[in-house]
Coordinates of C-alpha atoms in Angstrom, one line a residue:
X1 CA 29.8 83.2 121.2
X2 CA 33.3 83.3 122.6
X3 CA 32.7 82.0 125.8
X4 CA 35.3 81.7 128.7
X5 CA 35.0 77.8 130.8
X6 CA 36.9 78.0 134.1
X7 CA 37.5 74.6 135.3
X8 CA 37.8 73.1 132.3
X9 CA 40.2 70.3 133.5
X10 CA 37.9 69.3 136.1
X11 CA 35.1 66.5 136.5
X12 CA 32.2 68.9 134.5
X13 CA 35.0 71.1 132.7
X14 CA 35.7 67.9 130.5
X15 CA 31.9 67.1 129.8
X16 CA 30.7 71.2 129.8
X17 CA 33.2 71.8 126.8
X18 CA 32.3 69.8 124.3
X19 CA 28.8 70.3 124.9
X20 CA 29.7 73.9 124.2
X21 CA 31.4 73.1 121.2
X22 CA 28.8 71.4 119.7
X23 CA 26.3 74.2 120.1
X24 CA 28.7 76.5 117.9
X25 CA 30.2 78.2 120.4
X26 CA 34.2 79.4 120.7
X27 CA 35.2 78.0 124.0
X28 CA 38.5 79.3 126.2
X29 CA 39.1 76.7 129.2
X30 CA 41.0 78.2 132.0
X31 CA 42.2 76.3 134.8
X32 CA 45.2 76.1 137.1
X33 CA 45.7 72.3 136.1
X34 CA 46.6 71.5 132.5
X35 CA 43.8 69.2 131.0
X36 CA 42.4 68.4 127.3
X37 CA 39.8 71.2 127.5
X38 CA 42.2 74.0 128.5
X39 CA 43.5 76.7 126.3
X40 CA 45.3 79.0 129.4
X41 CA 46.8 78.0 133.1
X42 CA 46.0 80.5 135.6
X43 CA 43.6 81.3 138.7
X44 CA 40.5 83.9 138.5
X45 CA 42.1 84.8 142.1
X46 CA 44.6 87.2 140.0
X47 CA 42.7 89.9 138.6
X48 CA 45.4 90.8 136.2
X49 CA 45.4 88.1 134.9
X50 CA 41.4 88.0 134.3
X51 CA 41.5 90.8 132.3
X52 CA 44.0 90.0 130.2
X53 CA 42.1 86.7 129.2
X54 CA 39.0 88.9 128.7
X55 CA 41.3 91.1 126.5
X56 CA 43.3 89.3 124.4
X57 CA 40.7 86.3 123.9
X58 CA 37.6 88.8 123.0
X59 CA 35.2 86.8 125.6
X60 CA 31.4 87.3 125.3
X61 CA 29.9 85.2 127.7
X62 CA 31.1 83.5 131.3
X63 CA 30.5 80.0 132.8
X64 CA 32.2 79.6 136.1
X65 CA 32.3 75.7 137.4
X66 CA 35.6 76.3 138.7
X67 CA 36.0 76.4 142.8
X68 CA 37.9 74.9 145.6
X69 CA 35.6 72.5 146.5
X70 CA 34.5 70.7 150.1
X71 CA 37.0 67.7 149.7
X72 CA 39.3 70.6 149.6
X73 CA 38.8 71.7 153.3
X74 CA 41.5 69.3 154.5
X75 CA 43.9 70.7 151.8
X76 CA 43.2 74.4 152.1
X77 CA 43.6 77.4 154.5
X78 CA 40.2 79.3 154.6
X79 CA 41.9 82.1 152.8
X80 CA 42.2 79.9 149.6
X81 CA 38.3 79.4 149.3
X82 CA 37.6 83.2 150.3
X83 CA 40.2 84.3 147.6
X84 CA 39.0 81.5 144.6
X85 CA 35.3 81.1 145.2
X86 CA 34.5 84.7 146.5
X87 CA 37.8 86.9 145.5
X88 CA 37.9 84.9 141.8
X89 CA 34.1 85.1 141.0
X90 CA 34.1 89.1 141.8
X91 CA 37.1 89.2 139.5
X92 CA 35.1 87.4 136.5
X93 CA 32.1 89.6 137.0
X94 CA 33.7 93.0 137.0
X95 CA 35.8 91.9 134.0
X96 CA 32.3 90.3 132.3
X97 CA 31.0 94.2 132.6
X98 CA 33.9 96.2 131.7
X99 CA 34.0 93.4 128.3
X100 CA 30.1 94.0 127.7
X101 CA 29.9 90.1 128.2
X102 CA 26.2 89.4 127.5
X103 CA 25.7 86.4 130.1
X104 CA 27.0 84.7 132.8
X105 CA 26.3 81.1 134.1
X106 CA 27.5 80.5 137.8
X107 CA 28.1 77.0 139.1
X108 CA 27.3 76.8 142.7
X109 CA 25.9 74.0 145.2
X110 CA 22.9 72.6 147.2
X111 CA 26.0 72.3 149.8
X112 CA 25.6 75.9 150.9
X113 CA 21.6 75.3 151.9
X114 CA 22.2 72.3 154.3
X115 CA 23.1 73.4 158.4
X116 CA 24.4 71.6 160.9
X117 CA 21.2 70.5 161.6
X118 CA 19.8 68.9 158.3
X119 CA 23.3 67.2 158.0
X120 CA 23.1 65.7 161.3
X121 CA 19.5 64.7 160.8
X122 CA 18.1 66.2 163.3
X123 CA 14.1 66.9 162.4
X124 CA 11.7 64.0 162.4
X125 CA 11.0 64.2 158.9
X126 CA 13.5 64.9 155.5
X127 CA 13.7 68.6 154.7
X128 CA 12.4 69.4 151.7
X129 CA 14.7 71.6 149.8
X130 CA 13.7 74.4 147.6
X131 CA 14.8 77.5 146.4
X132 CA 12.7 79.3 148.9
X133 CA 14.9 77.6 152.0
X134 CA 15.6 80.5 154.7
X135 CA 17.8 81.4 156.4
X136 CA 20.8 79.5 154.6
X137 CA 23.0 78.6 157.6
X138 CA 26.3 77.0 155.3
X139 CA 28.4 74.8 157.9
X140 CA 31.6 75.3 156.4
X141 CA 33.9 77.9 154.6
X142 CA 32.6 75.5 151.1
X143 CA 29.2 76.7 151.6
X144 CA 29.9 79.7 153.0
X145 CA 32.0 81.3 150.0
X146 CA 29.6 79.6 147.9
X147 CA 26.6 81.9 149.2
X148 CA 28.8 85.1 149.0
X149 CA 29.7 84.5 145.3
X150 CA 26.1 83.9 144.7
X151 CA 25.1 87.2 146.8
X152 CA 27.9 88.9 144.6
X153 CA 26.5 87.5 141.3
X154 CA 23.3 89.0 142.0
X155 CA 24.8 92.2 143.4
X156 CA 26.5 92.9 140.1
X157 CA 23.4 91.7 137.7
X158 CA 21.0 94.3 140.0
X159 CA 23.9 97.1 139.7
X160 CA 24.8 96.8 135.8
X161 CA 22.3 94.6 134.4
X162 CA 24.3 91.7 133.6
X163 CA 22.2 88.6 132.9
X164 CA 23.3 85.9 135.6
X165 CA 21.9 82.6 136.1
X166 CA 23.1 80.6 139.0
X167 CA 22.8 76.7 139.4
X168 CA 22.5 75.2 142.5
X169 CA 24.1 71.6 141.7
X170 CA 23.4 68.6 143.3
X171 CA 26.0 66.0 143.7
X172 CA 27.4 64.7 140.6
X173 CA 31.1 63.9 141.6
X174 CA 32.7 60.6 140.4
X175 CA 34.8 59.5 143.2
X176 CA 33.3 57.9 146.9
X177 CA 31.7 60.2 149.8
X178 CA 34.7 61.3 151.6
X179 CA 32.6 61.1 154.8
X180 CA 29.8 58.2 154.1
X181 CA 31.3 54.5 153.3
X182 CA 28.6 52.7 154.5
X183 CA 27.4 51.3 151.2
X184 CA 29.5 50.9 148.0
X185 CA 29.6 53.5 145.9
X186 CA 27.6 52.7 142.8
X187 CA 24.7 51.6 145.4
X188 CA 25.1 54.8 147.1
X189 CA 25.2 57.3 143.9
X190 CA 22.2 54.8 142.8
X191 CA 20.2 55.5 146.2
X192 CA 21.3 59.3 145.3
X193 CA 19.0 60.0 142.2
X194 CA 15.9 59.7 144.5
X195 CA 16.9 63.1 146.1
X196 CA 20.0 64.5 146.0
X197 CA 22.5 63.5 142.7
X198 CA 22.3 63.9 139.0
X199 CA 24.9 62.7 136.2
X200 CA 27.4 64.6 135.4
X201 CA 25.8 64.5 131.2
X202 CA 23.0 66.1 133.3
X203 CA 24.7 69.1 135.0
X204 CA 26.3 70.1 131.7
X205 CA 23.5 70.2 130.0
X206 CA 21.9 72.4 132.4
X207 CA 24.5 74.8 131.8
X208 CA 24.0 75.3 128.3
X209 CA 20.3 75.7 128.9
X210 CA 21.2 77.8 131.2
X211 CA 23.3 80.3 128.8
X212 CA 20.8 79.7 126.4
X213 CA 17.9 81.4 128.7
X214 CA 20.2 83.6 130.6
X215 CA 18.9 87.2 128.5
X216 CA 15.5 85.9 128.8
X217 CA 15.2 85.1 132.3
X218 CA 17.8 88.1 133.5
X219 CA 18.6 87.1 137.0
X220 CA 17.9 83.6 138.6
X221 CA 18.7 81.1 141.0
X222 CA 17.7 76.9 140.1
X223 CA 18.5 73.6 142.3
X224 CA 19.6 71.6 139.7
X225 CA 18.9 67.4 140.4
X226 CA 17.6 64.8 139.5
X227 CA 13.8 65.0 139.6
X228 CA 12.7 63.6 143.0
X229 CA 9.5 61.0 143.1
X230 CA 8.8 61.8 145.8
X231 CA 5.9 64.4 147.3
X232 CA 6.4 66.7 150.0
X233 CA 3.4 64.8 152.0
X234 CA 6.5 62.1 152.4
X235 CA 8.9 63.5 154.3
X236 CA 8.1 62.2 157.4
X237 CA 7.5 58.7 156.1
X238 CA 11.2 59.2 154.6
X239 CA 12.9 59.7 157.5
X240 CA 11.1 57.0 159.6
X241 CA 11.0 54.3 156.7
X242 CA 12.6 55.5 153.5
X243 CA 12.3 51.4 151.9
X244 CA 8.0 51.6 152.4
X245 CA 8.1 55.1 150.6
X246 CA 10.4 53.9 147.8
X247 CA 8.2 50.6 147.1
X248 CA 5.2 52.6 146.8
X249 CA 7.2 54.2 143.5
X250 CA 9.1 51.4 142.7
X251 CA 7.5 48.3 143.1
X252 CA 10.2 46.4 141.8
X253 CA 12.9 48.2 143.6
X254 CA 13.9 46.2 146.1
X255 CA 14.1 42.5 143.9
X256 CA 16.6 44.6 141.4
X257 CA 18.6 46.2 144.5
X258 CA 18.8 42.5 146.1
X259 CA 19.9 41.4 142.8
X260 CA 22.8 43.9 143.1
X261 CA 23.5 42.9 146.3
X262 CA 22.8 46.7 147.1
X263 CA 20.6 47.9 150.1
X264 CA 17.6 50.8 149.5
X265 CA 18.3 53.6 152.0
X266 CA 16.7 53.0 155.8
X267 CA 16.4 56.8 156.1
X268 CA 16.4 59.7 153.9
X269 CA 16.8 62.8 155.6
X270 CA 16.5 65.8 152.7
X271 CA 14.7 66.0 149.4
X272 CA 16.2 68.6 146.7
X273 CA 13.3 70.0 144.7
X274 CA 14.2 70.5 141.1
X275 CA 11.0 71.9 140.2
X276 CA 11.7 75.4 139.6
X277 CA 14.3 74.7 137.0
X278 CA 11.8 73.2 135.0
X279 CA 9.4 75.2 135.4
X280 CA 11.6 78.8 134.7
X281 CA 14.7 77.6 132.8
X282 CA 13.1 75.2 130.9
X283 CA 15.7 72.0 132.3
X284 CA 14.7 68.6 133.6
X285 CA 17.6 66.3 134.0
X286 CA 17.0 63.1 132.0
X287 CA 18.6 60.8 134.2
X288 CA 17.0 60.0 137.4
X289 CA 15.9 56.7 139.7
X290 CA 14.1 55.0 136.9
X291 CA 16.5 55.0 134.6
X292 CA 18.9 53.7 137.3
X293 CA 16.2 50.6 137.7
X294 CA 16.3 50.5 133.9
X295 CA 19.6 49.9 133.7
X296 CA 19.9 47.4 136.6
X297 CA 16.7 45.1 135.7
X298 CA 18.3 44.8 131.5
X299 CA 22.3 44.8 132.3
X300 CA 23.2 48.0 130.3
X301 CA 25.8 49.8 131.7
X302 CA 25.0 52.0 135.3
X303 CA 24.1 56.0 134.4
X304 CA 26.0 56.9 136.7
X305 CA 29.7 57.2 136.5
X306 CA 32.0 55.9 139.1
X307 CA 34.9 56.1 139.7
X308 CA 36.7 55.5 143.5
X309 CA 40.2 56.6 142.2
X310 CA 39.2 59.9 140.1
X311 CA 41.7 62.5 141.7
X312 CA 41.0 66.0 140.4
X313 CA 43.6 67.6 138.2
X314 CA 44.6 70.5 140.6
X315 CA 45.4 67.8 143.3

């Protein structure tokens, strides 16, 4: 298929397109930073421009990963995010229907189901995150033009029958937490995979699952993480003693993690349930705690990538 990448100069852009390329498929990265994946320079926010792209490069089939993202808050006017992540996934759409496109892959976040209260930690016990989780309360203009592309995406697939298949990604970014420094950031991302990360090989692999399935499944929405061990009959345990709950999994945990020098988590205060995309769209990431242990107790290289400098192309 001819299929159209936006944000292909970014952190999954540059893993996504060659995953694409490989499959068979004719891939057209758009971005508004220049980058080894992209074909054309522009923003979805310009609908002229949209359609021209459709037009001139024949596209069958969508997948959006690009967005102003939260980092971006301190670098943005609320307009921006309203015109890119709402404004420029409307623009796709509608151009995906007039061109007959046959699928479209959305890349949105597990940011737009956590509150001000789950991100302050307020219960006694971690939340357990599924796609069931109402009402979504976002607590910032991230999350909350997130939501409304999503709510658009399934507007436009109930109106004119286009298959969309949105992915609720977990973290996967390279760089440090911009708000948590607490622990080094390989420990961190490491401490991650038990309920709220996945690599970024991971992510773009869901996404060509998820065009893959898109005309059989028609319309869905999938967390996409890195399979949690843990049981919902935890969560209170994990937010009162996250270490006891780990060791009861990981037995070997915390020798490897001293080995490090790295520290287990003393609280965990959310769990992202995975489950549905493997039960619907067929995905399971392959990457998860265990193979973080793996790697730690034989040497081989971390599977996580980090990287404290990594400044995105736009920027």
């Amino acid at each position: 298929m001819r299929v159209l990448l936006t944000g292909s100069s970014g952190w999954l852009g540059r893993y996504l397109a060659p995953r694409l390329r490989a499959d068979g498929h004719e891939v057209t990265g758009l971005d508004v930073a220049p980058g080894a994946d992209t074909d054309i320079i522009g923003s979805v926010a310009d609908r002229a421009f949209v359609d021209r792209v459709f037009r001139e490069c024949g596209i069958e089939a969508v997948v959006h990963g690009g967005a102003l993202h939260k980092p971006d808050i301190v670098r943005f006017p609320r307009q921006a995010f309203i015109d890119v992540n709402t404004g420029g996934t409307l623009n796709l759409l509608e151009a995906a229907v007039a061109a007959r496109a046959s699928r479209f892959v959305f890349t949105s976040t597990t940011s737009l189901m956590i509150s001000s209260a789950i991100r302050e930690a307020r219960g006694d016990r971690a939340a357990w995150i599924d796609e069931d989780m109402a009402p979504l309360e976002p607590r910032n203009i991230y999350g909350v033009t997130k939501l409304a592309a999503e709510q658009i995406c399934r507007l436009i697939h109930a109106e004119y029958g286009l298959p969309v298949i949105i992915l609720r990604t977990a973290r996967f970014f390279p760089e440090d937490d911009d708000t948590h420094r607490d622990l080094a950031g390989e420990n961190m991302k490491a401490n991650e995979l038990l309920h709220r990360r996945l690599t970024v090989e991971d992510a773009a692999d869901a996404h060509i699952v998820a065009l893959d399935r898109a005309t059989d499944i028609g319309s869905g929405t999938f967390i996409v993480s890195a399979p949690t061990p843990f049981a919902r009959d935890d969560a209170a345990d994990l937010k009162r003693d996250a270490p006891s709950v780990i060791l009861r999994y990981f037995p070997e945990a915390a020798d490897l993690y001293a080995r490090n020098g790295w520290s287990l988590p003393a609280s965990i205060d959310r769990v992202y349930d995975s489950g549905r995309a493997e039960r619907v769209l067929g995905f399971r990431c392959r990457t998860g705690f265990a193979e973080m242990l793996d790697a730690l107790r034989s040497g081989n290289r971390l599977p996580v990538a980090h990287d404290a400098s990594y400044v995105s192309p736009k920027d």
